[in-house]
Short mmCIF file of C-alpha atoms in Angstrom, two decimals:
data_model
loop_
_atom_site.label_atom_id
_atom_site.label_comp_id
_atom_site.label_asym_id
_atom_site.label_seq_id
_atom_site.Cartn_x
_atom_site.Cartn_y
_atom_site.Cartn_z
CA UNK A 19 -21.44 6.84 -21.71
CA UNK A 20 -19.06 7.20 -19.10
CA UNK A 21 -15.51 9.57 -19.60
CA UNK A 22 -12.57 7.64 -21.33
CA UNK A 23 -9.24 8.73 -19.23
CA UNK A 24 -7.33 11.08 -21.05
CA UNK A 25 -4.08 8.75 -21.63
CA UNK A 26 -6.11 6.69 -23.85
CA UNK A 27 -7.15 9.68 -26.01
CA UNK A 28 -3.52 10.55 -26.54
CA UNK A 29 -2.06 7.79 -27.39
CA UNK A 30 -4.69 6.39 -29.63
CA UNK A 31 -7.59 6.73 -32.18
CA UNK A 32 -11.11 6.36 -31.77
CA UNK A 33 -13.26 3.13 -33.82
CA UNK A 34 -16.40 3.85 -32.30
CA UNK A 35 -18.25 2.07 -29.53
CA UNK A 36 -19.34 -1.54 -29.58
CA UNK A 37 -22.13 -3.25 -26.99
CA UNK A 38 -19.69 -2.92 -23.66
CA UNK A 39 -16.62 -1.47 -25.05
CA UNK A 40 -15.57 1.96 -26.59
CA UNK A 41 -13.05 0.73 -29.26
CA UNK A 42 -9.35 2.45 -29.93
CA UNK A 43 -6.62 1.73 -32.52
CA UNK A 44 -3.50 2.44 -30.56
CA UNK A 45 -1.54 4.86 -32.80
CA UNK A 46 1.43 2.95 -32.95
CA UNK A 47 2.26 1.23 -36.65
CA UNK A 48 4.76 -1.26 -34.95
CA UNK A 49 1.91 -3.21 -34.48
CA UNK A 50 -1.54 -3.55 -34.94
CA UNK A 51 -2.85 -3.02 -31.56
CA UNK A 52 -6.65 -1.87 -30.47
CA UNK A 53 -8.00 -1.09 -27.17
CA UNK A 54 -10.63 -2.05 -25.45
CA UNK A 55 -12.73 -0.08 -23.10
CA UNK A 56 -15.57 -1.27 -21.02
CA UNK A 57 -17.88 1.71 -20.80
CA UNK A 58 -18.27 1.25 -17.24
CA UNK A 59 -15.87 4.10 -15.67
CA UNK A 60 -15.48 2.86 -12.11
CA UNK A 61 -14.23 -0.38 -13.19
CA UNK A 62 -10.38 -1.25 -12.33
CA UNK A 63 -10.33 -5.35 -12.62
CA UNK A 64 -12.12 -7.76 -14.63
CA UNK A 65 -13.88 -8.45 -11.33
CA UNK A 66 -15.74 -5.05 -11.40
CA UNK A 67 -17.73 -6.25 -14.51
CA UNK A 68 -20.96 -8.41 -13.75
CA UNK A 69 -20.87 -11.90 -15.47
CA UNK A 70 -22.57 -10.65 -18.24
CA UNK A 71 -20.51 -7.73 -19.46
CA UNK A 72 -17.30 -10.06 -18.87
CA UNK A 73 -18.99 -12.27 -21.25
CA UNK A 74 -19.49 -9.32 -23.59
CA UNK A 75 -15.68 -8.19 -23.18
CA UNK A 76 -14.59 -11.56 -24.13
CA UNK A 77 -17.03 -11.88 -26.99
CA UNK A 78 -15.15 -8.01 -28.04
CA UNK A 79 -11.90 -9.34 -27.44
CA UNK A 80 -12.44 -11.79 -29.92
CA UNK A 81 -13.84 -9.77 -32.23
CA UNK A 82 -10.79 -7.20 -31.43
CA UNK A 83 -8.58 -10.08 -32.55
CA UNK A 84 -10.37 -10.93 -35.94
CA UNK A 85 -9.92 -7.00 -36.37
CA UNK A 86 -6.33 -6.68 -35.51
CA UNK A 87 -5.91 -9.54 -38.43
CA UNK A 88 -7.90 -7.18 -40.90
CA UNK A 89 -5.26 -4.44 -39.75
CA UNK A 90 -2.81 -6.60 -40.61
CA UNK A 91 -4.12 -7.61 -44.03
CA UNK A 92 -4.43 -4.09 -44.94
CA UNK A 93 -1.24 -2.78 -43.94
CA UNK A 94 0.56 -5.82 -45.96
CA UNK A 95 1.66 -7.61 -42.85
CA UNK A 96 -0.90 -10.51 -41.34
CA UNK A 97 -1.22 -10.92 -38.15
CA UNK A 98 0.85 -14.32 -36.80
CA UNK A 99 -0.25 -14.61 -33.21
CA UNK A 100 -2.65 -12.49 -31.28
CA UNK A 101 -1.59 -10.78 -27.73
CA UNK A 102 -4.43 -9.98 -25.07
CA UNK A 103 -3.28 -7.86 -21.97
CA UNK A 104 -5.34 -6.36 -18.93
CA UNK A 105 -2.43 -4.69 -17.00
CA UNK A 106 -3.54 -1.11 -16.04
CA UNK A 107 -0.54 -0.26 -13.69
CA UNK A 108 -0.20 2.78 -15.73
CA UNK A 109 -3.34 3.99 -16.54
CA UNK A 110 -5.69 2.50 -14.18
CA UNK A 111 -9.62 2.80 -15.70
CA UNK A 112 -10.23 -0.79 -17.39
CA UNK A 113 -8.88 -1.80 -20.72
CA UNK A 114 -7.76 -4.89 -22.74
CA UNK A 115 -5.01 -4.64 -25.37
CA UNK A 116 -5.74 -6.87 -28.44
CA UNK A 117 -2.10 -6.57 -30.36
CA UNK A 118 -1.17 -8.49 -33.42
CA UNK A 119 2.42 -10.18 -33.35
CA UNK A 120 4.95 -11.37 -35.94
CA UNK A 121 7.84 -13.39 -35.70
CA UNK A 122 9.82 -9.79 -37.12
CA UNK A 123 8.02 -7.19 -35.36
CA UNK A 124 10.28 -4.67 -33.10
CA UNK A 125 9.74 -6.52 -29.85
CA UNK A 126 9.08 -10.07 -30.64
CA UNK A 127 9.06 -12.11 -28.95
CA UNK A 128 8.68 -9.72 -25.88
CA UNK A 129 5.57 -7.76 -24.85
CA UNK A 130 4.54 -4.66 -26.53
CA UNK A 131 3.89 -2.89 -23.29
CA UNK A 132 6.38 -0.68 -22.29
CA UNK A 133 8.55 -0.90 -25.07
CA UNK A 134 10.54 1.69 -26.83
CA UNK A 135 8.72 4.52 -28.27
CA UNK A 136 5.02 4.46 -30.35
CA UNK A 137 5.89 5.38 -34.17
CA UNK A 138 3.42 7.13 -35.65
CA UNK A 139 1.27 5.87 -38.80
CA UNK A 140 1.70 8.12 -41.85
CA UNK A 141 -1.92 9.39 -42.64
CA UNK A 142 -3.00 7.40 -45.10
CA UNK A 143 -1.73 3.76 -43.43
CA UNK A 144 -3.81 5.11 -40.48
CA UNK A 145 -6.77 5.87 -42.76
CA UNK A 146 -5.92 2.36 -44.25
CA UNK A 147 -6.14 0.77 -40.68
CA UNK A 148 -9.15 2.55 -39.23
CA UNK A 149 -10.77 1.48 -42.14
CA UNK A 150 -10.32 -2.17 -41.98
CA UNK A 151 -11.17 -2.29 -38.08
CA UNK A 152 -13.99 -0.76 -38.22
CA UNK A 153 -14.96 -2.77 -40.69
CA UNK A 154 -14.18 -6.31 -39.06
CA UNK A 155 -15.88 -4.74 -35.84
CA UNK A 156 -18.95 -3.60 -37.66
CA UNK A 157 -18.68 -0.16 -36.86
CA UNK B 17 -5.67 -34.80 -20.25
CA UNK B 18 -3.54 -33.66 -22.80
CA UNK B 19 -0.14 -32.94 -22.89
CA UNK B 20 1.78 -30.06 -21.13
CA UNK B 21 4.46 -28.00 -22.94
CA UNK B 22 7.62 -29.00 -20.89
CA UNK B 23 8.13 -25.01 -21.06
CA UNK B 24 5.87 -24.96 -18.49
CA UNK B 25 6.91 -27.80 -16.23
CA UNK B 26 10.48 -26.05 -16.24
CA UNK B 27 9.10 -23.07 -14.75
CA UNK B 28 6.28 -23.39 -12.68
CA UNK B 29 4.91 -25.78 -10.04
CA UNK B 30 1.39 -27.87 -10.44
CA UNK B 31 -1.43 -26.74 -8.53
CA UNK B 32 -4.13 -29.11 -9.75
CA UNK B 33 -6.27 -29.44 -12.44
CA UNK B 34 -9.78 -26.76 -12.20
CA UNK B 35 -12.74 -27.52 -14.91
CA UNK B 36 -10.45 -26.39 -18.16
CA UNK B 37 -7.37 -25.37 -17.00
CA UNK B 38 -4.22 -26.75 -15.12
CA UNK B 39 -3.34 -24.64 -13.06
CA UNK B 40 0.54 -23.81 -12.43
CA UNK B 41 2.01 -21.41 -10.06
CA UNK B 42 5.07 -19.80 -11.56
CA UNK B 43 8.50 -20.69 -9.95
CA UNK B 44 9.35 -16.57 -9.31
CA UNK B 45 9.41 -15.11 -5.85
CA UNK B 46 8.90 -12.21 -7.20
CA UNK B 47 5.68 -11.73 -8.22
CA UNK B 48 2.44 -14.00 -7.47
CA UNK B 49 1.93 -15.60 -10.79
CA UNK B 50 -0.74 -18.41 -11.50
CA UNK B 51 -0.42 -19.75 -15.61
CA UNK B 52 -3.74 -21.61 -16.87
CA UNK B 53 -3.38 -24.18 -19.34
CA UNK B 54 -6.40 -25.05 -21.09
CA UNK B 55 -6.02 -28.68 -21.47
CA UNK B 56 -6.95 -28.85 -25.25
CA UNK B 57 -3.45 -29.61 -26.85
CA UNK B 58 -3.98 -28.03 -29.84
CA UNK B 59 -5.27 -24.75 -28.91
CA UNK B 60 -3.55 -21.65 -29.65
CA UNK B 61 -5.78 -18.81 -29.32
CA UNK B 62 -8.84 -18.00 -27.48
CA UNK B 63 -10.90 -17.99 -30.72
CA UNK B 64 -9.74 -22.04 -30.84
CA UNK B 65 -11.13 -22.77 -27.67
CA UNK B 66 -15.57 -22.89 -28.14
CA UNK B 67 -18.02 -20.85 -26.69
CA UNK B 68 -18.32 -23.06 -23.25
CA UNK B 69 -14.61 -23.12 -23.02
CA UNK B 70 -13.81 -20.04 -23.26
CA UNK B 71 -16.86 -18.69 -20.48
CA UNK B 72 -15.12 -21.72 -18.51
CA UNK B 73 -11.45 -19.72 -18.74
CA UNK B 74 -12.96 -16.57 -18.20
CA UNK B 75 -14.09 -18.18 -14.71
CA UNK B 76 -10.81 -19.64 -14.03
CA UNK B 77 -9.01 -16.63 -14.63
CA UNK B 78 -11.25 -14.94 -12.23
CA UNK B 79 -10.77 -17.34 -9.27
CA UNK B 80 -6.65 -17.47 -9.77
CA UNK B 81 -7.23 -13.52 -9.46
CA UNK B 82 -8.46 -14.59 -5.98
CA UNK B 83 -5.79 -17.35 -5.89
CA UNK B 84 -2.81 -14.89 -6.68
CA UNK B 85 -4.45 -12.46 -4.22
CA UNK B 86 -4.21 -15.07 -1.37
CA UNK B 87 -0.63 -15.93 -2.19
CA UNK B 88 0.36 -12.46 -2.15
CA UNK B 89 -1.79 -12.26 1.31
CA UNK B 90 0.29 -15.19 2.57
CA UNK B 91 3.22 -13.91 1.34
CA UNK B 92 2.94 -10.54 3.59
CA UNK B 93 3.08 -8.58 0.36
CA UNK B 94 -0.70 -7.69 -0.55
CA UNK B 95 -1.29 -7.47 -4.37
CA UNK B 96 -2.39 -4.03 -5.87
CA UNK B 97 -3.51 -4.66 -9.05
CA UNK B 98 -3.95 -7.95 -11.33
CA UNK B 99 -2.53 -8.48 -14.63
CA UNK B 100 -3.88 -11.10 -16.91
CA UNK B 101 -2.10 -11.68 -20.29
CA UNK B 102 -2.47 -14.44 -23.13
CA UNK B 103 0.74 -14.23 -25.45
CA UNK B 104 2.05 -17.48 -26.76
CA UNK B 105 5.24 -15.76 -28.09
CA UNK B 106 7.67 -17.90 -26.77
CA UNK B 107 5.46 -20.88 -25.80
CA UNK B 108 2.13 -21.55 -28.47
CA UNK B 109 0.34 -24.10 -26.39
CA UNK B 110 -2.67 -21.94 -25.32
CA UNK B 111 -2.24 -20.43 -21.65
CA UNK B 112 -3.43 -17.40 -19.25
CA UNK B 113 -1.55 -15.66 -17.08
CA UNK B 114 -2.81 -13.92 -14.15
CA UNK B 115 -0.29 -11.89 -12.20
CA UNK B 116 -0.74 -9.73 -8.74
CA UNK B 117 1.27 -6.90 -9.04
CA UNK B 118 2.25 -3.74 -6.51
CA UNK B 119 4.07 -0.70 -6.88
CA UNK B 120 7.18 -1.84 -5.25
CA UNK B 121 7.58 -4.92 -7.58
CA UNK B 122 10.86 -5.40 -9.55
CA UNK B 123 8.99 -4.95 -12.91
CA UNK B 124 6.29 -2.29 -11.83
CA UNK B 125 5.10 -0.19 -14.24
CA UNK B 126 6.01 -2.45 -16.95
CA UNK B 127 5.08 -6.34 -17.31
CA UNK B 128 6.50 -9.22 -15.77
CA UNK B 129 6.57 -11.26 -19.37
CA UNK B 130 10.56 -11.05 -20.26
CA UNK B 131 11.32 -9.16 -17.57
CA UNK B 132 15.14 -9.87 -15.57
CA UNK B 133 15.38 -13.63 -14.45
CA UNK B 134 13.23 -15.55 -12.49
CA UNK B 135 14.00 -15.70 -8.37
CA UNK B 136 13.55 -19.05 -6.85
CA UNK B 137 11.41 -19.15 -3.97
CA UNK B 138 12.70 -20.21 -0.87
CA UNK B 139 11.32 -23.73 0.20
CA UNK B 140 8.70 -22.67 2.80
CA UNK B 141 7.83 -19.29 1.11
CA UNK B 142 6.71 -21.84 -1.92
CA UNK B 143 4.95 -24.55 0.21
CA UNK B 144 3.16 -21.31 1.86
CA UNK B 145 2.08 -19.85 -1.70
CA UNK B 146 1.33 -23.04 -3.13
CA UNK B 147 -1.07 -23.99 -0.33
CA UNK B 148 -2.58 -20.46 -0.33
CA UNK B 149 -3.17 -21.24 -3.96
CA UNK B 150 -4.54 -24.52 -3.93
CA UNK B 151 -7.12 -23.43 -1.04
CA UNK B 152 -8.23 -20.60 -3.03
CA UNK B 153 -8.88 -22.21 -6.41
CA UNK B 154 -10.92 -25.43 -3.86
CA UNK B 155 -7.73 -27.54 -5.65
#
């Protein structure tokens, strides 16, 4: 298991750990938004993974989206489009964001990244959320 | 060959067409920018595209990584770090994009997606990147 950067443990909440990826639901209730981290700490660009763990990443990105939809469902507000982002200019250690979108969320139809300030869940729409991801990821 | 959003024609220039995708460079000077189209009209999401499709994207994104890396190479201005996104806000038809990005860009930290107002390239700088392009991705 190889150290998650600190940023990540700040700014979100632990799912558990799926075959390649340690999973995080960003703690921001703008949106429902999880994180994906490829256990593999040296790793900066896709092209760090061998073929087979980017096959693995893609097959948790997809599952990341059918759990960002659960989110969604349980917090009253599906999920319209899906958003999948490997930036890393801020925090460098590999990660995919999986974010849910709607038509009326704060920075539609921009990107999430970068934009105003998180908003915290109140406790129990973050127990709510936790609950369903973990769920649709089989956690 | 299915049909192109004119969104994209607007704002990009074809590169050629790779296994899946079309391949577009974006019309901004500012940043390297390749957009992937997967030619299946109706897809919206990755979870539309199948299994083989999808592996095939994941392989295309990877070489316009390489593609965007030679543009900025041939540009004089190196890229640092990649950024691959798949939104759809603005545009549903299905598409990738892979960015190079470095610390003295215009949008750096923060994304390119609805960032400030495209910069046309000048016409050699964009016969230089689109041939840098085109040799990387064997187009």
């Amino acid at each position: 298991m190889s150290p998650i950067d600190p940023a990540f443990i700040a700014t979100s909440e632990a799912l558990g750990d799926l075959a390649l990826c340690h999973a995080r639901l960003q703690a921001d209730a703008r949106f429902p938004w999880i994180v994906l981290i490829p256990r593999r700490e040296a790793a900066r660009e896709l092209e760090d993974l061998a073929p087979g763990q980017r096959a693995a990443l893609l097959d948790e990105v997809l599952a990341a989206g059918r759990a960002v939809r659960a989110v969604g469902e349980a917090l009253g507000r599906p999920v319209g489009k899906l958003n999948v982002g490997q930036l890393g200019n801020v925090t460098p250690q590999l990660h995919v964001h999986v974010v849910g979108r709607r038509p009326d969320d704060a920075a539609w139809p921009g990107p999430v990244w970068g934009f105003g300030a998180a908003v915290a869940y109140p406790p129990e729409a973050l127990a709510r959320a936790t609950a369903a991801a973990r769920t649709a990821l089989g956690l």
